JSON list of C-alpha atoms in Angstrom, two decimals:
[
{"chain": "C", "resi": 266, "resn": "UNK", "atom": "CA", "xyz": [-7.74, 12.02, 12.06]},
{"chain": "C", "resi": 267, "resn": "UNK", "atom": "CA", "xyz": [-8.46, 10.71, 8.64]},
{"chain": "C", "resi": 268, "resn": "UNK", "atom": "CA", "xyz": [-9.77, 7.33, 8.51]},
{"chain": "C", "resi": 269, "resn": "UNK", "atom": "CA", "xyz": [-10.68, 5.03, 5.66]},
{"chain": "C", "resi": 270, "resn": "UNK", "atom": "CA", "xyz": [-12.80, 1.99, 6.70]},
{"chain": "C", "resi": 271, "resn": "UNK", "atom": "CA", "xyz": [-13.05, -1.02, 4.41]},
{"chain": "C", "resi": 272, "resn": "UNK", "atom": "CA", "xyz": [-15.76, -3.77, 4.20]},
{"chain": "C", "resi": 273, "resn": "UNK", "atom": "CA", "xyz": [-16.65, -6.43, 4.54]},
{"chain": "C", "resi": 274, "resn": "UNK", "atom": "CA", "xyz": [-13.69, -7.59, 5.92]},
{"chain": "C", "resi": 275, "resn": "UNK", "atom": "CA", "xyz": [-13.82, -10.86, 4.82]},
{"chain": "C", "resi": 276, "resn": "UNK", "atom": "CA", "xyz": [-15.87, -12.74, 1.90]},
{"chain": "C", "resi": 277, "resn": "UNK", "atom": "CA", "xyz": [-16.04, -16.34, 0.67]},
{"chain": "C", "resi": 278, "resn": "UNK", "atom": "CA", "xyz": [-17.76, -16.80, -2.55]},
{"chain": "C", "resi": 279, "resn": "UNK", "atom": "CA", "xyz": [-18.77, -19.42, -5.20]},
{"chain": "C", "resi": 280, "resn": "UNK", "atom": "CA", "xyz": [-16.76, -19.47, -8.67]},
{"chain": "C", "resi": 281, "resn": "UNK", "atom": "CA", "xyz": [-19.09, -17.21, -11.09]},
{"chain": "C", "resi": 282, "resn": "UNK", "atom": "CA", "xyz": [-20.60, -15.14, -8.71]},
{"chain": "C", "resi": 283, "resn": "UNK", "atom": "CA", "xyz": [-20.46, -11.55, -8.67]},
{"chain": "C", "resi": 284, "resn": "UNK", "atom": "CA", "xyz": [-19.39, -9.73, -5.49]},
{"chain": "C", "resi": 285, "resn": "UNK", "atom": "CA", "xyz": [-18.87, -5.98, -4.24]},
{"chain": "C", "resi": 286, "resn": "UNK", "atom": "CA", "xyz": [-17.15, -4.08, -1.38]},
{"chain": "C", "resi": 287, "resn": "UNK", "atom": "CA", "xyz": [-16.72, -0.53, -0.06]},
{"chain": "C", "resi": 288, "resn": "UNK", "atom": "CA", "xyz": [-14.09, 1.74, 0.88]},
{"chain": "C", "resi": 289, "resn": "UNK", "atom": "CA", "xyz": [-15.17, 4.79, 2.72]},
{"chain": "C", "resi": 290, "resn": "UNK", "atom": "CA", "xyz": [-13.55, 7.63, 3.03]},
{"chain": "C", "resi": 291, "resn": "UNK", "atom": "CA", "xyz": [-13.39, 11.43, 4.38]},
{"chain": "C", "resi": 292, "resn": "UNK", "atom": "CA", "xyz": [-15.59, 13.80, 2.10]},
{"chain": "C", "resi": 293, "resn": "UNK", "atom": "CA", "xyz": [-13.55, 16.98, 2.54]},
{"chain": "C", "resi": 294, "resn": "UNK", "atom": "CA", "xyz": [-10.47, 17.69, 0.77]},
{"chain": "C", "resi": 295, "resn": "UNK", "atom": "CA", "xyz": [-9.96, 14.59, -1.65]},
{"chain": "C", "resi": 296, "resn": "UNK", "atom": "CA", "xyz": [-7.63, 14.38, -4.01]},
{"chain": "C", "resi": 297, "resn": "UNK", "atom": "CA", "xyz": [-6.86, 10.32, -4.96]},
{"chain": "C", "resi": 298, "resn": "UNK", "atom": "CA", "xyz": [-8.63, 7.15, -4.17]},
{"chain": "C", "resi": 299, "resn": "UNK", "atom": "CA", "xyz": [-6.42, 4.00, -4.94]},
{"chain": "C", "resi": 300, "resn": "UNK", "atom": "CA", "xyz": [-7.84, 0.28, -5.35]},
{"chain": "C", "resi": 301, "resn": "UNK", "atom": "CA", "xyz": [-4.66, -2.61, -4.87]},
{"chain": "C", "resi": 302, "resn": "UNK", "atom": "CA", "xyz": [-4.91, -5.90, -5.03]},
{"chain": "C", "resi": 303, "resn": "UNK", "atom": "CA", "xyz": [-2.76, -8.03, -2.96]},
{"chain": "C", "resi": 304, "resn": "UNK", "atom": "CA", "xyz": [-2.03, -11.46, -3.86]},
{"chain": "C", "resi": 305, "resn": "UNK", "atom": "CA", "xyz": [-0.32, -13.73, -1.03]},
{"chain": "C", "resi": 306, "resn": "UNK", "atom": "CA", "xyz": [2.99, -13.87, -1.55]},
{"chain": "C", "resi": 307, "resn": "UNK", "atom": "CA", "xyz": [3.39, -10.85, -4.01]},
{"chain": "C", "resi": 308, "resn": "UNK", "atom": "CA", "xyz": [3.65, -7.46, -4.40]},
{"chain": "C", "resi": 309, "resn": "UNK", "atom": "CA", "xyz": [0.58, -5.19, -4.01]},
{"chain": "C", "resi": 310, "resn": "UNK", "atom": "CA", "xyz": [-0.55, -4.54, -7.59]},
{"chain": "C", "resi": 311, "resn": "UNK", "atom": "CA", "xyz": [-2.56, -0.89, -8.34]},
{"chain": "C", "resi": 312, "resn": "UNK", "atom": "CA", "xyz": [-5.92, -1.72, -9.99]},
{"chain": "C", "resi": 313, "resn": "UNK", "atom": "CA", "xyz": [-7.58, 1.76, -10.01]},
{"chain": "C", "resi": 314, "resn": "UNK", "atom": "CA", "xyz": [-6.87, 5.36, -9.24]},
{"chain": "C", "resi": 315, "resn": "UNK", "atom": "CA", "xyz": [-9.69, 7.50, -9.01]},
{"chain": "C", "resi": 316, "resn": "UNK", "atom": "CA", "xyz": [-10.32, 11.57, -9.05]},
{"chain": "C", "resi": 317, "resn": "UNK", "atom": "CA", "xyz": [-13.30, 12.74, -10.28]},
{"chain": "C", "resi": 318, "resn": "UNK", "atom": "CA", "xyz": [-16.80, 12.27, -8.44]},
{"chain": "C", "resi": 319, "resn": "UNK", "atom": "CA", "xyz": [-18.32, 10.06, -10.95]},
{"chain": "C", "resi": 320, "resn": "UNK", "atom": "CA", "xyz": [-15.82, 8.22, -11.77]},
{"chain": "C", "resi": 321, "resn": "UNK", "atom": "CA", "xyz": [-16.32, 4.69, -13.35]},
{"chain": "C", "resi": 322, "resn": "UNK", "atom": "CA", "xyz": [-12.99, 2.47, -14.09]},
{"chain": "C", "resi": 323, "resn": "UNK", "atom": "CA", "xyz": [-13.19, -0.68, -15.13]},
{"chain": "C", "resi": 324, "resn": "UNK", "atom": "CA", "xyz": [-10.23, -3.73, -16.33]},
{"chain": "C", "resi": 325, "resn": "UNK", "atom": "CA", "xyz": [-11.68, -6.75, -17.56]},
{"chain": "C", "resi": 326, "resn": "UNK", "atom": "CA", "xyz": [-14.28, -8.29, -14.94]},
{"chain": "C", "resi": 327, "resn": "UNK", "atom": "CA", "xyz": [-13.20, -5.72, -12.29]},
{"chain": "C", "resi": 328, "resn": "UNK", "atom": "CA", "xyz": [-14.63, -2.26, -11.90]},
{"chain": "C", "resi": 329, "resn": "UNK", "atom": "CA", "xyz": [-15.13, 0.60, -9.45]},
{"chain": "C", "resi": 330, "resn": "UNK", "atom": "CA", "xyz": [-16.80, 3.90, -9.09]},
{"chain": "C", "resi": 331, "resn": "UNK", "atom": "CA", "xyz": [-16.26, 6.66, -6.88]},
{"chain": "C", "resi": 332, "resn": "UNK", "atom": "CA", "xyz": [-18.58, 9.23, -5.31]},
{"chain": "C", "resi": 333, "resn": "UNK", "atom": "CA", "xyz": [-17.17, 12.23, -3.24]},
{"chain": "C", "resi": 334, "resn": "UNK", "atom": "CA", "xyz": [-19.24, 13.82, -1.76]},
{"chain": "C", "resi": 335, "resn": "UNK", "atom": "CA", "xyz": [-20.69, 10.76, 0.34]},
{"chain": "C", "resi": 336, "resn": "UNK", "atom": "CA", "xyz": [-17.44, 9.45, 0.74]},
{"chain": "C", "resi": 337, "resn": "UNK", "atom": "CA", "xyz": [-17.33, 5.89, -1.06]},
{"chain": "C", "resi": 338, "resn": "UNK", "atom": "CA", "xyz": [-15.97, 3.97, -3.52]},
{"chain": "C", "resi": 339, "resn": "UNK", "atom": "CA", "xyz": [-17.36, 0.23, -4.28]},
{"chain": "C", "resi": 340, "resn": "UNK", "atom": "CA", "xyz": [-15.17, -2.36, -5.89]},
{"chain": "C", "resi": 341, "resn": "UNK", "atom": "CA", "xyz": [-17.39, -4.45, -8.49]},
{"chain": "C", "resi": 342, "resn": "UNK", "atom": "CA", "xyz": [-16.09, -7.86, -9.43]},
{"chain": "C", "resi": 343, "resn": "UNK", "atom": "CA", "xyz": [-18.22, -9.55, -11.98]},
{"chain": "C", "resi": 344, "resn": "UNK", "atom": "CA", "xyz": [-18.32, -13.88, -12.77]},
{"chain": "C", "resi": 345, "resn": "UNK", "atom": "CA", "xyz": [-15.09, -13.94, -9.82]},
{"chain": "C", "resi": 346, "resn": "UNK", "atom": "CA", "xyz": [-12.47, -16.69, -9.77]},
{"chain": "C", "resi": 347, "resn": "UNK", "atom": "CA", "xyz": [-10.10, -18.09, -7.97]},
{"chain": "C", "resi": 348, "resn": "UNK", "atom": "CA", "xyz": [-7.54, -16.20, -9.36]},
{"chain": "C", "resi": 349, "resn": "UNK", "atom": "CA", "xyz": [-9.28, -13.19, -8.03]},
{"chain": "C", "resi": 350, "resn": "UNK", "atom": "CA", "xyz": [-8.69, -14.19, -4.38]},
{"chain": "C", "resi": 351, "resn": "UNK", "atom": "CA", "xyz": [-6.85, -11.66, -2.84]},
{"chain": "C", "resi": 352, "resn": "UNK", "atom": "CA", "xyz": [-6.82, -8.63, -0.16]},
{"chain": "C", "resi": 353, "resn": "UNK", "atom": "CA", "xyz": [-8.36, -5.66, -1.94]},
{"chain": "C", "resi": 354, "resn": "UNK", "atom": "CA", "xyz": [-7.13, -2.45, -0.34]},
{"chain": "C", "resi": 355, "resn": "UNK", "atom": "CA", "xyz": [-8.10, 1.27, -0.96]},
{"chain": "C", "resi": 356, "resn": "UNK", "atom": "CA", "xyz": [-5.91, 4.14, -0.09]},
{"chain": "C", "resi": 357, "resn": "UNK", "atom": "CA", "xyz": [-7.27, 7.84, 0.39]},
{"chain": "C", "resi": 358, "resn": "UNK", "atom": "CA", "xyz": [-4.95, 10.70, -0.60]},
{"chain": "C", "resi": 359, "resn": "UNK", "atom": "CA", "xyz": [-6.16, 14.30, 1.35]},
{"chain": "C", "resi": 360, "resn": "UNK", "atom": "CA", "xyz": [-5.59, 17.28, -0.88]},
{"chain": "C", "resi": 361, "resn": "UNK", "atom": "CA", "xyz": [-5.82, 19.59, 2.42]},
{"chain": "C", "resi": 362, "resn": "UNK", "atom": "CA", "xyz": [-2.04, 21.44, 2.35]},
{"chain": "C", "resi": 363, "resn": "UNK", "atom": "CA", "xyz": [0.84, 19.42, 1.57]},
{"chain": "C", "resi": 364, "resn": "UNK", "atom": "CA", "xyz": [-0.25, 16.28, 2.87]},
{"chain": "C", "resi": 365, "resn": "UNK", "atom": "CA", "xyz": [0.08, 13.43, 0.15]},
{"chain": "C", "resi": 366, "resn": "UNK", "atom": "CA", "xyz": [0.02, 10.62, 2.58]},
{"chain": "C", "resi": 367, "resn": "UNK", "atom": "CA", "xyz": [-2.05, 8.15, 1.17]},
{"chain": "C", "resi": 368, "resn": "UNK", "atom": "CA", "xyz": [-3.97, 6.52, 4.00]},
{"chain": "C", "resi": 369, "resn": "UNK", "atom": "CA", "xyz": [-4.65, 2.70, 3.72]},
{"chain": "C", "resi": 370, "resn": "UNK", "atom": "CA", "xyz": [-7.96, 0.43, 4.74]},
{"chain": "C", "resi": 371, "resn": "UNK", "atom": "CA", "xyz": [-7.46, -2.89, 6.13]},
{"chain": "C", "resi": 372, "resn": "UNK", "atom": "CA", "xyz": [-8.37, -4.11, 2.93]},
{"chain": "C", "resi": 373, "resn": "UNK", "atom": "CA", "xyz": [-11.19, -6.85, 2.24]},
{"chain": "C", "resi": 374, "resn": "UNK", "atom": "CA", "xyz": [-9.94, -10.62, 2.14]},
{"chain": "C", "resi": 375, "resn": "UNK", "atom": "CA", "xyz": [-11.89, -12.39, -0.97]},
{"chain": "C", "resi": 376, "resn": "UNK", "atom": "CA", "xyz": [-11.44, -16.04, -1.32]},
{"chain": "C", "resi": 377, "resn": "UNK", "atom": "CA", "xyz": [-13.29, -17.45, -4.41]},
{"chain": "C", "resi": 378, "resn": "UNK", "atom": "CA", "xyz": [-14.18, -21.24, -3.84]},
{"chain": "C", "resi": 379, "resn": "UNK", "atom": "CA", "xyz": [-13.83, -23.13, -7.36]},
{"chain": "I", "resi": 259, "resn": "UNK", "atom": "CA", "xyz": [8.81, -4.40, -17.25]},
{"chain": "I", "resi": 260, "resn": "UNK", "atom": "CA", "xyz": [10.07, -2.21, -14.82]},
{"chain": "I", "resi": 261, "resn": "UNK", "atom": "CA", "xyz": [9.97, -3.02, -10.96]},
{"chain": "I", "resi": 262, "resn": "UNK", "atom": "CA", "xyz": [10.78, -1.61, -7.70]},
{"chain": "I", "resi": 263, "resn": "UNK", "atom": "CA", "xyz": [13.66, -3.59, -6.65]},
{"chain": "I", "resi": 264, "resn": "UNK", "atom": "CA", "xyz": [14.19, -4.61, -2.62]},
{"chain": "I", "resi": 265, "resn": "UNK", "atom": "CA", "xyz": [16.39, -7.03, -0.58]},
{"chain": "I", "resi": 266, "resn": "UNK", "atom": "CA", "xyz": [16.95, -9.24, 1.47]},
{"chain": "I", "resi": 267, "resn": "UNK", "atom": "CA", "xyz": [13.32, -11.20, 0.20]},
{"chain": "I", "resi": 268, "resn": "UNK", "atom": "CA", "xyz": [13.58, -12.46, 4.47]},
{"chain": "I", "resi": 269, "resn": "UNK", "atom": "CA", "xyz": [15.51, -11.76, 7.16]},
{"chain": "I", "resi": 270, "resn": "UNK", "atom": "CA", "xyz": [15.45, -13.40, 10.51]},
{"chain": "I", "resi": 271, "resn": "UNK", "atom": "CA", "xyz": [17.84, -11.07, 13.35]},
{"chain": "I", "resi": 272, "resn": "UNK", "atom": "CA", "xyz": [18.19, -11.52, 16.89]},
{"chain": "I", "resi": 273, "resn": "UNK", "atom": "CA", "xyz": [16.31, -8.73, 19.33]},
{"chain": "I", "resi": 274, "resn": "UNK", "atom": "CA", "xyz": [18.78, -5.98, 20.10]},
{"chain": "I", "resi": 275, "resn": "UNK", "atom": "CA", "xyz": [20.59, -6.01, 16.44]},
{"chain": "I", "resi": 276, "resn": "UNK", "atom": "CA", "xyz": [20.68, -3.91, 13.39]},
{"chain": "I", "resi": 277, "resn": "UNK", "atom": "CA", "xyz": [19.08, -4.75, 10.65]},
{"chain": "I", "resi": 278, "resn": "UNK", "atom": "CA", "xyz": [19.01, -3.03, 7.43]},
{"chain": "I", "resi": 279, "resn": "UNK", "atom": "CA", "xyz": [16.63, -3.10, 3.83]},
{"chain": "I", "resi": 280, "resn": "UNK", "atom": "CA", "xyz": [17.45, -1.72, 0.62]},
{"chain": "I", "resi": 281, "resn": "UNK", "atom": "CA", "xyz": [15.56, -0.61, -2.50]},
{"chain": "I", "resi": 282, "resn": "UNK", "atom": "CA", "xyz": [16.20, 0.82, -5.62]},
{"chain": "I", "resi": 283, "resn": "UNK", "atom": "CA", "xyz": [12.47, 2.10, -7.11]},
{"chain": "I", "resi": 284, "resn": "UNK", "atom": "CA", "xyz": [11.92, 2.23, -10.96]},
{"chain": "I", "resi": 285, "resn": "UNK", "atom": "CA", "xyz": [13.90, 4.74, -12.58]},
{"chain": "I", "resi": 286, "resn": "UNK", "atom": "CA", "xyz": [12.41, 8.32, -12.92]},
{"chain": "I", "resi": 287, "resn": "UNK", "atom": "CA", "xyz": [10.24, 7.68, -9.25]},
{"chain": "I", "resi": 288, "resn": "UNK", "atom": "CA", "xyz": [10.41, 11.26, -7.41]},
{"chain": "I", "resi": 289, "resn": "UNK", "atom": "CA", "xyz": [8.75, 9.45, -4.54]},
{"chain": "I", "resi": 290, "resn": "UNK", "atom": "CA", "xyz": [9.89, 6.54, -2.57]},
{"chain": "I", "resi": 291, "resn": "UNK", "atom": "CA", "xyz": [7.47, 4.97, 0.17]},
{"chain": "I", "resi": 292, "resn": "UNK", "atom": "CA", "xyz": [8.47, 2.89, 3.11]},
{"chain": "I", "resi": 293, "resn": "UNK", "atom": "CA", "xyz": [5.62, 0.76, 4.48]},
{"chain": "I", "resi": 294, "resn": "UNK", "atom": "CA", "xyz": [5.13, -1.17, 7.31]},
{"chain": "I", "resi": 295, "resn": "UNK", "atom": "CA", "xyz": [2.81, -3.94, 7.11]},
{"chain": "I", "resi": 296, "resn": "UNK", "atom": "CA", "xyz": [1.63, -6.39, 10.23]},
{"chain": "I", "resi": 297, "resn": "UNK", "atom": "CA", "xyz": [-0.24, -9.49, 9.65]},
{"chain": "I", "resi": 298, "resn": "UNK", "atom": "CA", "xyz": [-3.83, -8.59, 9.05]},
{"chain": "I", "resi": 299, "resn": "UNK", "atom": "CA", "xyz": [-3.50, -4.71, 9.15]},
{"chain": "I", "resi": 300, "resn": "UNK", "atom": "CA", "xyz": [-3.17, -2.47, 5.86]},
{"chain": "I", "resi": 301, "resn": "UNK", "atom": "CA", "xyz": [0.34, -1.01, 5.27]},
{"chain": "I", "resi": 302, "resn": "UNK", "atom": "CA", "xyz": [1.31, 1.76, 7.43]},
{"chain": "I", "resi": 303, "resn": "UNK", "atom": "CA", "xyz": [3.57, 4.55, 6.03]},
{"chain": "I", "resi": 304, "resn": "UNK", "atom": "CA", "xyz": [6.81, 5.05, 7.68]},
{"chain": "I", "resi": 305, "resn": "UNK", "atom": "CA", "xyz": [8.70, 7.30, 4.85]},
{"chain": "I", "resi": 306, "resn": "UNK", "atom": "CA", "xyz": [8.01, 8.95, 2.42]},
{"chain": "I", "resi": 307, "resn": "UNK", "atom": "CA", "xyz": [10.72, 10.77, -0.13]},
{"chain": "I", "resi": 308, "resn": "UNK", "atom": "CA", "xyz": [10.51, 13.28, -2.70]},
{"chain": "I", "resi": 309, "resn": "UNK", "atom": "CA", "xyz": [13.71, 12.84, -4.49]},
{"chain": "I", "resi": 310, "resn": "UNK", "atom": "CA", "xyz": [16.39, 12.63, -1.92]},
{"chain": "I", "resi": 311, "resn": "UNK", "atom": "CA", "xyz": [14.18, 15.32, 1.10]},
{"chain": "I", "resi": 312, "resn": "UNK", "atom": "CA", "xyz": [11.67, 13.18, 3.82]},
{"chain": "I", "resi": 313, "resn": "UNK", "atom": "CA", "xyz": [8.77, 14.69, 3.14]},
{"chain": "I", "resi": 314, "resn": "UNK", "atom": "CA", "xyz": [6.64, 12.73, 5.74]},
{"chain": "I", "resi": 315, "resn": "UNK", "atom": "CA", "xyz": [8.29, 9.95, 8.85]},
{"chain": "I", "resi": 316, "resn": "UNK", "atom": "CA", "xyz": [5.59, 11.12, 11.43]},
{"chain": "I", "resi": 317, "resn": "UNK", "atom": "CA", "xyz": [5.00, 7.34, 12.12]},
{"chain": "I", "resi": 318, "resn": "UNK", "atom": "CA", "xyz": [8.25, 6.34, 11.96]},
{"chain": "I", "resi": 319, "resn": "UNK", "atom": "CA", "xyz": [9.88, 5.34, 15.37]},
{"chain": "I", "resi": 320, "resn": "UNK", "atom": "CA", "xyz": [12.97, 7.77, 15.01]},
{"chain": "I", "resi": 321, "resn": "UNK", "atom": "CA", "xyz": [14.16, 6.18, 18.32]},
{"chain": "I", "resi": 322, "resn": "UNK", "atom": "CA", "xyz": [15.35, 3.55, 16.29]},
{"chain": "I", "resi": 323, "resn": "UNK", "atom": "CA", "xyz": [14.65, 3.58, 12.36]},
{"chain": "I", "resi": 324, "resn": "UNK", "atom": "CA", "xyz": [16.25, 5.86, 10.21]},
{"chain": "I", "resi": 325, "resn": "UNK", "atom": "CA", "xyz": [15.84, 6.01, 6.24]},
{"chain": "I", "resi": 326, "resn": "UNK", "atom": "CA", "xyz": [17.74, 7.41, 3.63]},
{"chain": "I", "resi": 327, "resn": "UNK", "atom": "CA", "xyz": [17.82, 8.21, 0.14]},
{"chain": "I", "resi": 328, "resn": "UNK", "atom": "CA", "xyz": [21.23, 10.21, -0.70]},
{"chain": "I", "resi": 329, "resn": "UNK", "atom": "CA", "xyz": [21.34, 10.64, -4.04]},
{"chain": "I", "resi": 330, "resn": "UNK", "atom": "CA", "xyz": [17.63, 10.35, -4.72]},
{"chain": "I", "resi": 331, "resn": "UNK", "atom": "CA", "xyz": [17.22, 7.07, -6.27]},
{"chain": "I", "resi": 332, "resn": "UNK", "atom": "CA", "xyz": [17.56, 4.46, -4.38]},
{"chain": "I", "resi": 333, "resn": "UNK", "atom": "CA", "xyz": [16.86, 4.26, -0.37]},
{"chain": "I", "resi": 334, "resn": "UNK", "atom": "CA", "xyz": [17.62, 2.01, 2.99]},
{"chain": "I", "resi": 335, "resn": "UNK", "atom": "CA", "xyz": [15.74, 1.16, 5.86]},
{"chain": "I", "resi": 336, "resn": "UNK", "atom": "CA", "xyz": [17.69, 1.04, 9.13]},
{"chain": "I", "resi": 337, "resn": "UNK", "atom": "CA", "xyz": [16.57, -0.80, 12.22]},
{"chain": "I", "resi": 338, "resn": "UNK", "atom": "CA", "xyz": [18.75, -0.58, 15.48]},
{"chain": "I", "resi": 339, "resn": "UNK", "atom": "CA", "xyz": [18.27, -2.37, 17.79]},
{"chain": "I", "resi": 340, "resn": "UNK", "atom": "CA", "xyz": [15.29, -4.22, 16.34]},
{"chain": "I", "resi": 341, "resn": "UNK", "atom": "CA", "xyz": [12.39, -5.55, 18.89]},
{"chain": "I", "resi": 342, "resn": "UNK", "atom": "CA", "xyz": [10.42, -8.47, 18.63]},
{"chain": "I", "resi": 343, "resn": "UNK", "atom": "CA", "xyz": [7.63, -5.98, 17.63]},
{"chain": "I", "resi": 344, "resn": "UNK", "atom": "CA", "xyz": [9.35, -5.00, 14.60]},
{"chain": "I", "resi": 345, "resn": "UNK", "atom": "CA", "xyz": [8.41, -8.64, 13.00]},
{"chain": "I", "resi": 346, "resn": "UNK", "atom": "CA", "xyz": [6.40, -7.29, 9.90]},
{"chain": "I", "resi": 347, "resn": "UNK", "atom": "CA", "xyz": [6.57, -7.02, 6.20]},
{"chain": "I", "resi": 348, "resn": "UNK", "atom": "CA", "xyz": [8.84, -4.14, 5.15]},
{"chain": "I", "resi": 349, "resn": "UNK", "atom": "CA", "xyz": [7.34, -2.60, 1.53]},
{"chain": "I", "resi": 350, "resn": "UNK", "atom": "CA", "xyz": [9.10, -0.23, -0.07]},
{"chain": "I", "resi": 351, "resn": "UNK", "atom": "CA", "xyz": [7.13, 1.37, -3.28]},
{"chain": "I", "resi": 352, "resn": "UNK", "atom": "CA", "xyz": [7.72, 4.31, -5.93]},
{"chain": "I", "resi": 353, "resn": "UNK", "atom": "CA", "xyz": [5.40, 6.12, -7.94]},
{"chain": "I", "resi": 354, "resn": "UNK", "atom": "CA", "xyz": [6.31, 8.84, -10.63]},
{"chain": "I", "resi": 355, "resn": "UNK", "atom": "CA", "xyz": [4.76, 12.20, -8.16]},
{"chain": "I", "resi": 356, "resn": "UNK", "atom": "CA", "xyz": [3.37, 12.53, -4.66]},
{"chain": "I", "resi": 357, "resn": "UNK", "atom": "CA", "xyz": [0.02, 13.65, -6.77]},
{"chain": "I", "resi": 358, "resn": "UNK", "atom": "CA", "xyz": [-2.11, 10.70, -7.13]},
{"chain": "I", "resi": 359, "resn": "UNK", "atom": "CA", "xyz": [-0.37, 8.39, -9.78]},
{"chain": "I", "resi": 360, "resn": "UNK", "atom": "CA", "xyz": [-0.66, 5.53, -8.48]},
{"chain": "I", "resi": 361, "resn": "UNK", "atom": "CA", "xyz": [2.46, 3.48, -6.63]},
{"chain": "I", "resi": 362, "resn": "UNK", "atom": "CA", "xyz": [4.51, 0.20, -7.64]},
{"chain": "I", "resi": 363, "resn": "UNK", "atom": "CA", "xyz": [5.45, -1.82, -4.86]},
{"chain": "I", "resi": 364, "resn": "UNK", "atom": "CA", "xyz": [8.33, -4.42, -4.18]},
{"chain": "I", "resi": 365, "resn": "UNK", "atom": "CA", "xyz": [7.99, -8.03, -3.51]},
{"chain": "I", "resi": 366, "resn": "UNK", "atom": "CA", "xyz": [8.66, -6.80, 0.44]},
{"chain": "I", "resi": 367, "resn": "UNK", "atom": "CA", "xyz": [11.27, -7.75, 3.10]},
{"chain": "I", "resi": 368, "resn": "UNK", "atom": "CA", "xyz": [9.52, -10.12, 5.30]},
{"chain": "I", "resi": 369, "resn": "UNK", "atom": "CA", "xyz": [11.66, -9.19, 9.17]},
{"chain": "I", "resi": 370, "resn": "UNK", "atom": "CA", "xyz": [11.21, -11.65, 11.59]},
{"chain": "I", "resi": 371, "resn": "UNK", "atom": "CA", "xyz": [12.69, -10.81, 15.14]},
{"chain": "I", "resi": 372, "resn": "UNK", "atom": "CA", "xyz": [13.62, -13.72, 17.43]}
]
């Protein structure tokens, strides 16, 4: 059963600060990692889609980096505010056969106090 | 800008009806996803289309959903009877290929089953 795990699950944080979660992941057979953001009351939006072990992405104060072989990927937001509250979600997507499913976390819950 | 197009925005039907979604995905989309998505849990795929074929509805409840997507472009989401269970946010998304590029998501049909 593939399983991606998210955390924390929750975060409350000052306006400015800079904050971080993880997405794990299986190590064997990857072939996409996807960072959303999901805004109440709107669409899921795609932030990040990652492929290469290494991988650093990064749009404006919001970056992530990936890494394989362990099995993670940590979301990086730098200064955050209030606009950035939101669910962050990450989706694995298993190269192993034709399975494209992407498979979703529960997603982290950031609220940025102003 | 192009977006993935669904309706009804809400939809409030008695236990035991039929209830239907549509979506039309941004033009070009091979691959149509229907999610399911319960307060406080990540989405959860129910379909997935490449062009008009299912390529994946091993979680959807085939007792009593059903999906289509005739022509290939766009798709509807069937519920009958619908259970107070099925109360959720219904997501449909499209993203050029199955392989990794990354998915655009409508503003969601929020079902509520009294």
């Amino acid at each position: 059963i593939l399983n991606v795990e998210q955390s924390p699950q929750s975060l409350h944080v000052q306006e400015g600060d800079s904050t971080n979660f993880t997405c794990s992941f299986p190590s064997s057979n990857f072939y996409a990692l996807h960072w959303y953001r999901w805004e109440t009351a709107k669409s899921p939006e795609a932030l990040f889609v990652m492929t290469l072990n290494g991988d650093e992405k990064k749009k404006g104060r919001i970056s992530a980096t990936l890494n394989t072989k362990e099995g993670y990927s940590y979301l990086y937001i730098k200064g955050s505010q209030p606009e950035d509250s939101a669910t962050y979600l990450c989706a694995f997507r298993s190269g192993a056969g034709n399975n494209r499913k992407l498979i979703w976390g529960l997603g982290t819950s950031l609220a940025v106090n102003p | 800008e192009a977006e993935v197009a669904q309706s009804p925005r809400y939809k409030i039907t008695e236990k035991s009806q039929a209830v239907a979604f549509w979506c039309d995905p941004i033009s070009g989309h091979a691959t149509l996803y229907w999610y399911r998505q319960i307060l406080g849990q990540g989405p959860e795929l129910l379909v997935q289309f490449q062009d008009e074929s299912v390529v994946d509805d091993s979680q959807l409840p085939k007792d009593r959903f059903s999906a289509e997507r005739l022509k290939g472009v766009d798709s509807t989401l069937k519920i009958q009877p619908a259970e107070l269970g099925d109360s959720a946010m219904y997501l449909c998304a499209s993203s050029l290929s199955d392989r990794g590029t990354e998915a655009f998501f409508g503003q969601g049909t929020r079902l509520t089953v009294v």
